[in-house]
CSV table of C-alpha atoms and ligand atoms in Angstrom, one decimal:
chain,number,residue,atom,x,y,z
W,1,MET,CA,-0.1,0.1,0.2
W,2,SER,CA,1.2,3.4,-0.8
W,3,ASP,CA,1.0,6.5,1.6
W,4,ALA,CA,-1.7,7.9,0.0
W,5,GLU,CA,-3.7,4.8,0.3
W,6,GLN,CA,-2.9,4.3,4.1
W,7,SER,CA,-4.0,7.9,5.3
W,8,PHE,CA,-7.4,8.2,3.4
W,9,PRO,CA,-10.8,6.7,4.7
W,10,PRO,CA,-12.4,4.4,2.0
W,11,PRO,CA,-14.8,6.4,-0.4
W,12,THR,CA,-18.4,6.5,0.6
W,13,ALA,CA,-19.8,7.4,-3.1
W,14,SER,CA,-19.1,5.9,-6.2
W,15,TYR,CA,-17.8,9.1,-7.6
W,16,GLU,CA,-15.2,9.9,-5.0
W,17,ALA,CA,-11.8,9.2,-6.0
W,18,ASP,CA,-9.6,6.0,-4.9
W,19,PRO,CA,-6.4,7.8,-3.5
W,20,GLY,CA,-4.1,5.0,-5.4
W,21,ASN,CA,-5.6,5.9,-8.8
W,22,VAL,CA,-5.4,9.8,-8.6
W,23,GLN,CA,-2.7,10.9,-11.3
W,24,ARG,CA,-3.8,14.2,-12.5
W,25,VAL,CA,-6.2,16.6,-11.0
W,26,LEU,CA,-8.3,19.5,-12.3
W,27,LEU,CA,-8.6,21.8,-9.2
W,28,LEU,CA,-11.1,24.6,-9.1
W,29,TYR,CA,-9.1,27.2,-8.0
W,30,SER,CA,-10.0,30.5,-6.6
W,31,GLY,CA,-6.7,31.9,-5.4
W,32,GLY,CA,-7.9,32.0,-1.9
W,33,LEU,CA,-6.3,30.3,1.2
W,34,ASP,CA,-8.3,26.9,1.0
W,35,THR,CA,-7.7,26.2,-2.7
W,36,SER,CA,-3.9,27.3,-2.3
W,37,VAL,CA,-3.3,25.2,0.5
W,38,MET,CA,-5.2,22.5,-1.5
W,39,LEU,CA,-3.0,22.9,-4.4
W,40,LYS,CA,0.0,22.0,-2.5
W,41,TRP,CA,-1.6,19.4,-0.3
W,42,ILE,CA,-2.8,17.5,-3.3
W,43,GLN,CA,0.6,17.2,-4.9
W,44,ASP,CA,2.1,16.0,-1.5
W,45,ARG,CA,-0.8,13.7,-0.3
W,46,TYR,CA,-1.7,12.1,-3.7
W,47,GLU,CA,1.6,12.6,-5.4
W,48,ALA,CA,-0.5,13.8,-8.2
W,49,GLU,CA,-0.2,16.4,-10.8
W,50,VAL,CA,-2.4,19.5,-10.7
W,51,VAL,CA,-4.1,21.5,-13.4
W,52,CYS,CA,-6.0,24.6,-12.1
W,53,LEU,CA,-9.3,26.3,-13.5
W,54,THR,CA,-10.5,29.6,-12.4
W,55,VAL,CA,-13.8,30.7,-13.7
W,56,ASN,CA,-14.7,34.2,-14.2
W,57,LEU,CA,-18.5,34.7,-13.6
W,58,GLY,CA,-18.4,38.5,-13.2
W,59,GLN,CA,-17.0,38.6,-9.6
W,60,PRO,CA,-16.1,42.2,-9.2
W,61,GLY,CA,-12.3,42.9,-8.1
W,62,GLU,CA,-10.5,39.8,-9.2
W,63,ASP,CA,-6.9,39.9,-10.6
W,64,TYR,CA,-6.6,37.0,-12.9
W,65,ALA,CA,-3.0,37.4,-13.6
W,66,VAL,CA,-2.2,37.3,-10.0
W,67,ILE,CA,-4.2,34.2,-9.6
W,68,VAL,CA,-2.3,32.5,-12.4
W,69,GLU,CA,1.1,33.6,-11.3
W,70,LYS,CA,0.3,32.2,-7.8
W,71,ALA,CA,-0.9,28.8,-9.1
W,72,ARG,CA,2.2,28.3,-11.3
W,73,ARG,CA,4.3,29.2,-8.2
W,74,LEU,CA,2.7,26.6,-6.0
W,75,GLY,CA,3.4,24.0,-8.6
W,76,ALA,CA,0.6,23.8,-10.9
W,77,LEU,CA,1.1,22.3,-14.3
W,78,GLU,CA,-1.1,25.1,-15.8
W,79,CYS,CA,-3.8,27.6,-14.7
W,80,HIS,CA,-6.7,28.0,-17.1
W,81,VAL,CA,-8.9,31.2,-16.6
W,82,VAL,CA,-12.1,31.2,-18.7
W,83,ASP,CA,-14.4,34.1,-18.9
W,84,ALA,CA,-17.7,32.4,-18.7
W,85,ARG,CA,-19.7,35.6,-18.0
W,86,GLU,CA,-21.5,35.3,-21.3
W,87,GLU,CA,-22.6,31.8,-20.9
W,88,PHE,CA,-23.5,32.4,-17.3
W,89,ALA,CA,-25.9,35.2,-18.2
W,90,ARG,CA,-27.4,33.5,-21.2
W,91,GLU,CA,-27.8,30.0,-20.1
W,92,TYR,CA,-28.1,30.3,-16.3
W,93,VAL,CA,-29.3,33.9,-15.2
W,94,LEU,CA,-31.9,34.2,-18.0
W,95,PRO,CA,-33.8,31.2,-17.2
W,96,ALA,CA,-33.7,32.4,-13.6
W,97,ILE,CA,-35.2,35.7,-14.7
W,98,LYS,CA,-38.0,34.0,-16.8
W,99,ALA,CA,-38.6,31.8,-13.9
W,100,ASN,CA,-38.6,34.8,-11.4
W,101,ALA,CA,-36.5,32.6,-9.4
W,102,LEU,CA,-36.1,33.2,-5.6
W,103,TYR,CA,-35.6,30.4,-3.0
W,104,GLY,CA,-37.0,30.8,0.3
W,105,GLY,CA,-38.8,34.2,-0.9
W,106,GLY,CA,-35.5,35.9,-0.9
W,107,TYR,CA,-32.4,34.4,-2.4
W,108,PRO,CA,-32.0,35.0,-6.1
W,109,LEU,CA,-29.7,32.0,-6.3
W,110,PHE,CA,-26.6,33.5,-7.9
W,111,THR,CA,-24.4,30.8,-6.3
W,112,ALA,CA,-26.6,27.9,-7.1
W,113,LEU,CA,-26.8,29.1,-10.7
W,114,GLY,CA,-23.1,29.4,-11.0
W,115,ARG,CA,-21.9,26.2,-9.5
W,116,PRO,CA,-23.4,23.7,-12.3
W,117,LEU,CA,-21.5,26.0,-14.8
W,118,ILE,CA,-18.3,25.9,-13.0
W,119,ALA,CA,-18.4,22.4,-12.4
W,120,LYS,CA,-19.4,21.6,-16.2
W,121,LEU,CA,-16.4,23.5,-17.3
W,122,ALA,CA,-14.3,21.6,-14.8
W,123,VAL,CA,-15.5,18.4,-16.6
W,124,ASP,CA,-14.4,20.0,-20.1
W,125,TYR,CA,-11.1,21.1,-18.8
W,126,ALA,CA,-10.6,17.8,-16.9
W,127,ARG,CA,-11.1,16.0,-20.0
W,128,SER,CA,-9.1,18.2,-22.4
W,129,ASN,CA,-6.1,18.2,-19.9
W,130,GLY,CA,-6.0,14.4,-19.3
W,131,CYS,CA,-7.1,14.7,-15.6
W,132,ASP,CA,-8.7,11.6,-13.9
W,133,THR,CA,-10.0,13.6,-10.8
W,134,ILE,CA,-11.7,17.0,-10.0
W,135,ALA,CA,-11.0,18.8,-6.8
W,136,HIS,CA,-13.0,21.7,-5.1
W,137,GLY,CA,-12.8,23.7,-2.1
W,138,CYS,CA,-16.3,23.0,-0.6
W,139,THR,CA,-16.7,22.2,2.9
W,140,GLY,CA,-18.9,19.0,4.0
W,141,LYS,CA,-21.7,21.5,5.4
W,142,GLY,CA,-23.1,23.6,2.6
W,143,ASN,CA,-24.9,23.2,-0.8
W,144,ASP,CA,-22.1,23.8,-3.1
W,145,GLN,CA,-20.5,20.5,-2.6
W,146,VAL,CA,-23.9,18.9,-3.7
W,147,ARG,CA,-24.4,21.2,-6.8
W,148,ILE,CA,-20.4,20.4,-8.1
W,149,GLU,CA,-20.4,16.8,-7.3
W,150,ALA,CA,-23.8,15.9,-8.9
W,151,THR,CA,-22.9,17.8,-12.0
W,152,VAL,CA,-19.5,15.9,-12.3
W,153,ALA,CA,-21.2,12.6,-11.4
W,154,THR,CA,-23.8,13.4,-13.9
W,155,LEU,CA,-22.0,14.7,-16.8
W,156,ALA,CA,-18.8,12.7,-16.5
W,157,PRO,CA,-19.2,9.1,-14.8
W,158,GLU,CA,-15.6,8.3,-15.7
W,159,LEU,CA,-14.3,11.2,-13.6
W,160,ARG,CA,-13.9,11.0,-9.9
W,161,THR,CA,-13.9,13.9,-7.3
W,162,ILE,CA,-11.8,14.9,-4.2
W,163,ALA,CA,-13.0,17.4,-1.7
W,164,PRO,CA,-10.0,18.2,0.6
W,165,VAL,CA,-11.7,20.6,2.9
W,166,ARG,CA,-14.3,17.7,4.0
W,167,SER,CA,-11.5,15.4,5.0
W,168,TRP,CA,-8.2,17.1,5.8
W,169,GLN,CA,-9.4,18.1,9.3
W,170,MET,CA,-7.2,21.2,9.1
W,171,GLY,CA,-8.9,24.1,11.1
W,172,ARG,CA,-8.2,27.5,10.3
W,173,GLU,CA,-5.2,27.8,12.3
W,174,GLU,CA,-3.6,24.8,11.0
W,175,GLU,CA,-4.3,25.8,7.3
W,176,ILE,CA,-2.4,29.1,8.0
W,177,ALA,CA,0.6,27.1,9.6
W,178,TYR,CA,0.3,24.9,6.5
W,179,ALA,CA,0.5,27.7,4.3
W,180,ARG,CA,3.4,29.4,6.1
W,181,GLU,CA,5.4,26.2,6.0
W,182,HIS,CA,4.8,25.7,2.3
W,183,GLY,CA,5.5,29.3,1.4
W,184,ILE,CA,2.0,29.8,0.5
W,185,PRO,CA,1.4,33.6,0.6
W,186,ILE,CA,-1.3,34.7,3.1
W,187,LYS,CA,-3.0,38.0,2.9
W,188,SER,CA,-3.1,40.1,6.2
W,189,HIS,CA,-6.8,39.8,6.7
W,190,GLN,CA,-6.4,36.0,6.3
W,191,ALA,CA,-4.1,35.6,9.0
W,192,GLY,CA,-5.8,38.3,11.2
W,193,GLY,CA,-4.0,41.5,12.1
W,194,THR,CA,-1.7,42.0,14.7
W,195,GLY,CA,-4.3,42.7,17.1
W,196,GLY,CA,-6.1,39.6,16.7
W,197,GLU,CA,-7.3,36.6,14.7
W,198,ILE,CA,-10.3,38.2,12.8
W,199,ALA,CA,-11.4,35.6,10.3
W,200,PRO,CA,-12.8,37.0,7.0
W,201,TYR,CA,-16.5,36.6,6.1
W,202,SER,CA,-16.9,33.6,3.8
W,203,ILE,CA,-17.9,35.3,0.3
W,204,ASP,CA,-19.2,34.1,-2.7
W,205,ASP,CA,-20.2,36.5,-5.8
W,206,ASN,CA,-20.8,36.7,-9.3
W,207,LEU,CA,-22.5,39.2,-11.5
W,208,TRP,CA,-26.0,38.0,-10.1
W,209,GLY,CA,-25.0,38.7,-6.5
W,210,ARG,CA,-22.8,38.4,-3.5
W,211,SER,CA,-23.1,36.3,-0.2
W,212,SER,CA,-21.7,36.7,3.0
W,213,GLU,CA,-21.5,34.1,5.7
W,214,GLY,CA,-19.7,33.5,9.2
W,215,ARG,CA,-18.4,35.8,12.0
W,216,TRP,CA,-21.3,37.7,13.6
W,217,ILE,CA,-23.7,36.6,10.9
W,218,GLU,CA,-24.1,33.5,12.6
W,219,GLU,CA,-25.5,35.2,15.8
W,220,LEU,CA,-29.0,35.3,14.7
W,221,ASP,CA,-29.7,38.4,17.0
W,222,HIS,CA,-26.6,40.3,15.8
W,223,ALA,CA,-28.0,43.0,13.3
W,224,PRO,CA,-25.7,43.6,10.3
W,225,GLU,CA,-22.4,45.5,10.7
W,226,ASP,CA,-21.6,47.9,8.2
W,227,ASP,CA,-18.3,46.4,7.0
W,228,VAL,CA,-20.2,43.5,5.6
W,229,PHE,CA,-21.7,45.7,2.6
W,230,GLN,CA,-19.0,45.8,0.2
W,231,LEU,CA,-21.4,46.0,-3.2
W,232,VAL,CA,-24.4,47.7,-2.1
W,233,THR,CA,-24.4,51.3,-0.7
W,234,ARG,CA,-26.2,51.2,2.7
W,235,PRO,CA,-29.4,52.7,2.0
W,236,GLU,CA,-28.7,55.4,4.8
W,237,LEU,CA,-26.0,56.5,2.5
W,238,ALA,CA,-27.7,56.2,-0.7
W,239,PRO,CA,-28.4,59.6,-2.7
W,240,ASP,CA,-31.3,61.7,-1.4
W,241,GLU,CA,-32.6,62.0,-5.0
W,242,ALA,CA,-34.7,59.1,-6.3
W,243,GLU,CA,-33.8,58.0,-9.8
W,244,THR,CA,-36.2,56.2,-12.1
W,245,VAL,CA,-34.9,53.8,-14.8
W,246,GLU,CA,-36.7,52.0,-17.6
W,247,ILE,CA,-36.1,48.5,-18.5
W,248,GLU,CA,-37.1,47.0,-21.6
W,249,PHE,CA,-37.9,43.4,-22.2
W,250,GLU,CA,-38.2,41.2,-25.2
W,251,ARG,CA,-39.7,37.7,-24.9
W,252,GLY,CA,-38.8,37.8,-21.4
W,253,VAL,CA,-35.1,39.0,-21.9
W,254,PRO,CA,-34.0,42.2,-20.8
W,255,VAL,CA,-32.8,44.0,-24.0
W,256,GLY,CA,-32.7,47.9,-22.9
W,257,PHE,CA,-31.7,49.9,-19.9
W,258,ASP,CA,-32.9,53.4,-19.9
W,259,GLY,CA,-33.4,53.6,-23.6
W,260,GLU,CA,-30.2,52.0,-24.7
W,261,ARG,CA,-30.1,48.7,-26.2
W,262,MET,CA,-27.5,46.4,-24.5
W,263,GLU,CA,-26.1,43.0,-24.5
W,264,LEU,CA,-26.9,41.1,-21.6
W,265,VAL,CA,-23.8,41.0,-19.6
W,266,ALA,CA,-23.4,44.8,-19.9
W,267,LEU,CA,-27.1,45.4,-18.9
W,268,LEU,CA,-26.9,43.1,-15.7
W,269,GLU,CA,-23.7,45.0,-15.0
W,270,ARG,CA,-25.5,48.5,-15.5
W,271,ALA,CA,-28.6,47.3,-13.5
W,272,ALA,CA,-26.3,46.2,-10.5
W,273,GLU,CA,-24.3,49.4,-10.5
W,274,VAL,CA,-27.4,51.8,-10.5
W,275,ALA,CA,-29.3,49.6,-7.8
W,276,ALA,CA,-26.2,49.3,-5.8
W,277,ARG,CA,-25.8,53.1,-5.7
W,278,HIS,CA,-29.3,53.4,-4.4
W,279,GLY,CA,-28.9,50.8,-1.7
W,280,VAL,CA,-31.1,48.3,-3.4
W,281,GLY,CA,-30.5,44.6,-3.4
W,282,ILE,CA,-29.8,43.8,0.6
W,283,VAL,CA,-31.3,40.6,1.9
W,284,ASP,CA,-30.8,39.4,5.4
W,285,HIS,CA,-31.9,35.8,4.9
W,286,ILE,CA,-32.3,32.7,7.0
W,287,GLU,CA,-32.1,29.8,4.6
W,288,ASP,CA,-32.8,25.8,4.8
W,289,ARG,CA,-29.8,24.3,3.3
W,290,ILE,CA,-30.2,21.2,1.5
W,291,VAL,CA,-28.0,19.1,3.7
W,292,GLY,CA,-30.4,20.0,6.8
W,293,LEU,CA,-28.8,23.1,8.1
W,294,LYS,CA,-30.7,26.2,8.8
W,295,VAL,CA,-28.2,29.2,8.2
W,296,ARG,CA,-28.2,33.1,8.0
W,297,ASP,CA,-26.7,34.7,4.9
W,298,ILE,CA,-26.3,38.2,4.1
W,299,TYR,CA,-27.0,38.8,0.4
W,300,GLU,CA,-26.3,41.7,-1.7
W,301,ALA,CA,-28.0,41.3,-5.1
W,302,PRO,CA,-28.5,44.6,-6.8
W,303,ALA,CA,-29.3,43.5,-10.4
W,304,ALA,CA,-31.8,40.8,-9.3
W,305,ALA,CA,-33.6,43.2,-6.9
W,306,LEU,CA,-34.1,45.5,-10.0
W,307,LEU,CA,-34.5,43.2,-12.8
W,308,LEU,CA,-36.7,40.3,-11.1
W,309,PRO,CA,-39.7,42.6,-9.9
W,310,ALA,CA,-39.6,44.4,-13.3
W,311,HIS,CA,-39.8,41.0,-15.1
W,312,GLN,CA,-42.3,39.7,-12.9
W,313,GLU,CA,-44.5,42.8,-13.1
W,314,LEU,CA,-44.4,42.9,-17.0
W,315,GLU,CA,-45.3,39.1,-17.1
W,316,LYS,CA,-48.2,39.6,-14.8
W,317,LEU,CA,-49.5,42.3,-17.3
W,318,VAL,CA,-49.4,40.1,-20.2
W,319,CYS,CA,-50.6,36.8,-18.7
W,320,THR,CA,-54.1,35.8,-17.8
W,321,ILE,CA,-55.4,35.4,-14.5
W,322,HIS,CA,-54.9,31.6,-14.9
W,323,GLN,CA,-51.6,31.8,-16.2
W,324,ASN,CA,-50.6,34.0,-13.2
W,325,GLN,CA,-52.2,31.8,-10.7
W,326,PHE,CA,-50.5,28.7,-12.0
W,327,LYS,CA,-46.9,30.1,-12.6
W,328,GLY,CA,-45.9,30.6,-9.1
W,329,GLY,CA,-45.9,27.0,-8.0
W,330,LEU,CA,-43.8,26.0,-10.9
W,331,GLU,CA,-41.5,29.0,-10.1
W,332,ARG,CA,-41.1,27.8,-6.4
W,333,GLN,CA,-40.3,24.1,-7.8
W,334,TRP,CA,-37.7,25.8,-10.4
W,335,ALA,CA,-35.8,27.5,-7.5
W,336,TYR,CA,-35.8,24.5,-5.2
W,337,LEU,CA,-34.3,22.1,-7.8
W,338,VAL,CA,-31.6,24.6,-8.8
W,339,TYR,CA,-30.9,25.3,-5.1
W,340,ALA,CA,-30.7,21.7,-4.3
W,341,GLY,CA,-28.2,21.0,-6.9
W,342,LEU,CA,-30.3,19.2,-9.5
W,343,TRP,CA,-29.6,21.7,-12.4
W,344,TRP,CA,-29.4,18.6,-14.8
W,345,GLU,CA,-32.6,17.0,-13.6
W,346,PRO,CA,-35.2,16.6,-16.7
W,347,LEU,CA,-37.7,18.3,-14.6
W,348,ARG,CA,-35.7,21.6,-14.8
W,349,GLY,CA,-36.0,21.5,-18.6
W,350,ASP,CA,-39.5,20.7,-18.5
W,351,LEU,CA,-40.4,23.6,-16.4
W,352,ASP,CA,-38.1,25.7,-18.5
W,353,ALA,CA,-40.3,24.8,-21.4
W,354,TYR,CA,-43.2,26.3,-19.6
W,355,MET,CA,-41.4,29.5,-18.6
W,356,GLU,CA,-40.2,29.9,-22.2
W,357,SER,CA,-43.9,29.5,-23.6
W,358,VAL,CA,-45.1,32.1,-21.2
W,359,ASN,CA,-42.3,34.4,-21.9
W,360,GLU,CA,-43.2,34.6,-25.6
W,361,GLN,CA,-45.3,37.3,-24.9
W,362,VAL,CA,-43.3,39.2,-22.1
W,363,THR,CA,-42.3,42.2,-24.3
W,364,GLY,CA,-42.4,45.8,-23.2
W,365,THR,CA,-41.4,48.3,-20.7
W,366,ILE,CA,-41.1,48.6,-16.8
W,367,GLY,CA,-40.3,51.6,-15.1
W,368,MET,CA,-38.7,51.2,-11.7
W,369,LYS,CA,-38.1,54.1,-9.3
W,370,LEU,CA,-35.0,53.5,-6.8
W,371,TYR,CA,-34.9,55.4,-3.6
W,372,LYS,CA,-32.8,54.5,-0.5
W,373,GLY,CA,-32.9,50.9,-0.4
W,374,HIS,CA,-36.2,50.3,-2.4
W,375,ALA,CA,-36.9,49.7,-6.1
W,376,ARG,CA,-40.7,50.1,-6.9
W,377,VAL,CA,-42.3,49.7,-10.2
W,378,VAL,CA,-43.9,52.8,-11.2
W,379,THR,CA,-44.8,52.5,-15.0
W,380,ARG,CA,-45.7,49.6,-17.4
W,381,SER,CA,-46.2,49.6,-21.1
W,382,SER,CA,-46.6,46.5,-23.4
W,383,PRO,CA,-48.1,45.7,-26.7
W,384,ASN,CA,-49.2,42.3,-25.1
W,385,ALA,CA,-51.0,43.5,-22.1
W,386,VAL,CA,-54.2,41.8,-21.4
W,387,TYR,CA,-55.5,45.4,-20.3
W,388,ASP,CA,-58.1,47.8,-21.9
W,389,GLN,CA,-58.1,51.3,-20.1
W,390,ALA,CA,-61.7,51.8,-21.5
W,391,LEU,CA,-63.0,48.7,-20.0
W,392,ALA,CA,-61.3,49.0,-16.6
W,393,SER,CA,-62.0,52.5,-16.2
W,394,PHE,CA,-64.3,53.9,-13.5
W,395,GLY,CA,-65.2,56.7,-15.9
W,396,GLU,CA,-66.9,54.7,-18.5
W,397,SER,CA,-70.0,52.8,-18.1
W,398,GLY,CA,-71.3,50.2,-20.5
W,399,GLY,CA,-69.0,49.6,-23.5
W,400,LEU,CA,-67.9,46.0,-24.2
W,401,PHE,CA,-68.1,45.3,-20.5
W,402,SER,CA,-71.7,44.7,-19.5
W,403,GLN,CA,-72.2,45.6,-16.0
W,404,THR,CA,-75.9,44.3,-16.0
W,405,ALA,CA,-74.2,40.8,-16.7
W,406,SER,CA,-72.4,40.8,-13.3
W,407,PRO,CA,-75.4,39.9,-11.0
W,408,GLY,CA,-75.8,36.6,-13.2
W,409,PHE,CA,-72.2,35.9,-13.0
W,410,ILE,CA,-72.0,36.3,-9.3
W,411,GLU,CA,-75.2,34.0,-8.7
W,412,LEU,CA,-73.6,31.1,-10.4
W,413,TRP,CA,-69.9,31.8,-9.2
W,414,SER,CA,-70.7,31.8,-5.6
W,415,LEU,CA,-73.3,28.7,-6.1
W,416,GLN,CA,-71.3,26.1,-4.5
W,417,SER,CA,-69.8,28.0,-1.9
W,418,ARG,CA,-73.4,29.3,-0.6
W,419,MET,CA,-74.6,25.8,-0.6
W,420,ALA,CA,-71.6,24.6,1.5
W,421,TRP,CA,-72.1,27.5,3.8
W,422,ARG,CA,-75.7,26.7,4.4
W,423,LEU,CA,-74.9,22.9,4.9
W,424,ARG,CA,-72.4,23.9,7.7
W,425,ASN,CA,-74.8,26.5,9.2
W,426,ARG,CA,-77.8,24.3,9.6
Z,1,LIG,N1,-26.4,30.2,0.9
Z,1,LIG,C1,-26.2,30.2,-0.6
Z,1,LIG,C2,-26.2,29.1,-1.4
Z,1,LIG,O1,-26.3,28.0,-1.0
Z,1,LIG,C3,-25.0,30.9,-0.8
Z,1,LIG,C4,-23.7,30.1,-0.5
Z,1,LIG,C5,-22.2,30.7,-0.8
Z,1,LIG,N2,-21.1,29.8,-1.0
Z,1,LIG,C6,-20.0,30.2,-0.4
Z,1,LIG,N3,-19.2,29.1,-0.9
Z,1,LIG,N4,-19.7,30.7,0.1
Z,1,LIG,O2,-26.3,29.1,-2.5
């Protein structure tokens, strides 16, 4: 038995790597502490080669040249960077918009939407780089491990996965010690300042939003501290002047912002910028994770906070009462599947077919007024609105809508309810 085989517990799942067979690993690399330690640790413990992949999903403030340089210095054969913003926006965020997707009533799913794409790219790069195994930095407590491993196991049954953070049993201190020992650069906020050991928030972000977890966020009675908001302006600091923007949709796709036609990625970035400036998109969320835990997240999702309500409003205007009653249930199911890591589940595709069909009519423009943390629909227009001002008006009587037909309608409409009431009140 080799060293590697002796020091690892036997795999639980069929897709987990057998340490003896790990030759070349595709590591999903962020450049942060966990995956940097991992890059070294995999080479040491598995005696394997490592190829890194870093995926750009529009997370702000990332310096990819620095990440690549760091990976190479830590021994990676190669560090690939892919700009997947366009694919992410088109194939993942757009379906979420058409499905008005919010999990638990508040989470616009940015991380949940990003993981299946990241894992799909990992599969592509693993195959083209001759890797047998995919490694990622997820812990054993979160949803992301489910999303990544379910994707790999679905798309590439021949590949195996390893999740070192789940098994290496290093705490933060030990990781930092390991990093120091192996010449892995540590940012001062990771090690804690000279005064104390303040661990950073656990952050994940992309162009659809940003999450923070950890530290005081785990104390449910602790109101948000100001320093957590790195994306959205705190509402109390937002401009004193309100701003109204118009968002134009074609068949459910946002195509224009304030009269200017834009590509999707640019439009999402513009929406995020305007909403963030006005303090829009902060969500303090209690969430039921798929692995059974209940946790609190602080979300900053400015683009979603502006575009989802606009889309939903337009959709409501062009759909009938029956479509509007029906769609919410399917939206909840869609959001739950995606949250739960089952992006590749056929039911999601079936639901998308319905969303697509409904969105055929979702063309028009919605005006949203932004002011100190709020975004409110103020204007609507659509060639497909199931709306006739003359019919709805209080000013008109008669016309196509026959008010004298109403009493007959009410009599029949309420018939069963009235009978049941009488029976119960005999
Ligand atoms: N609670 C959210 C989710 O499950 C956000 C997770 C953020 N992930 C992270 N690795 N920090 O999708």
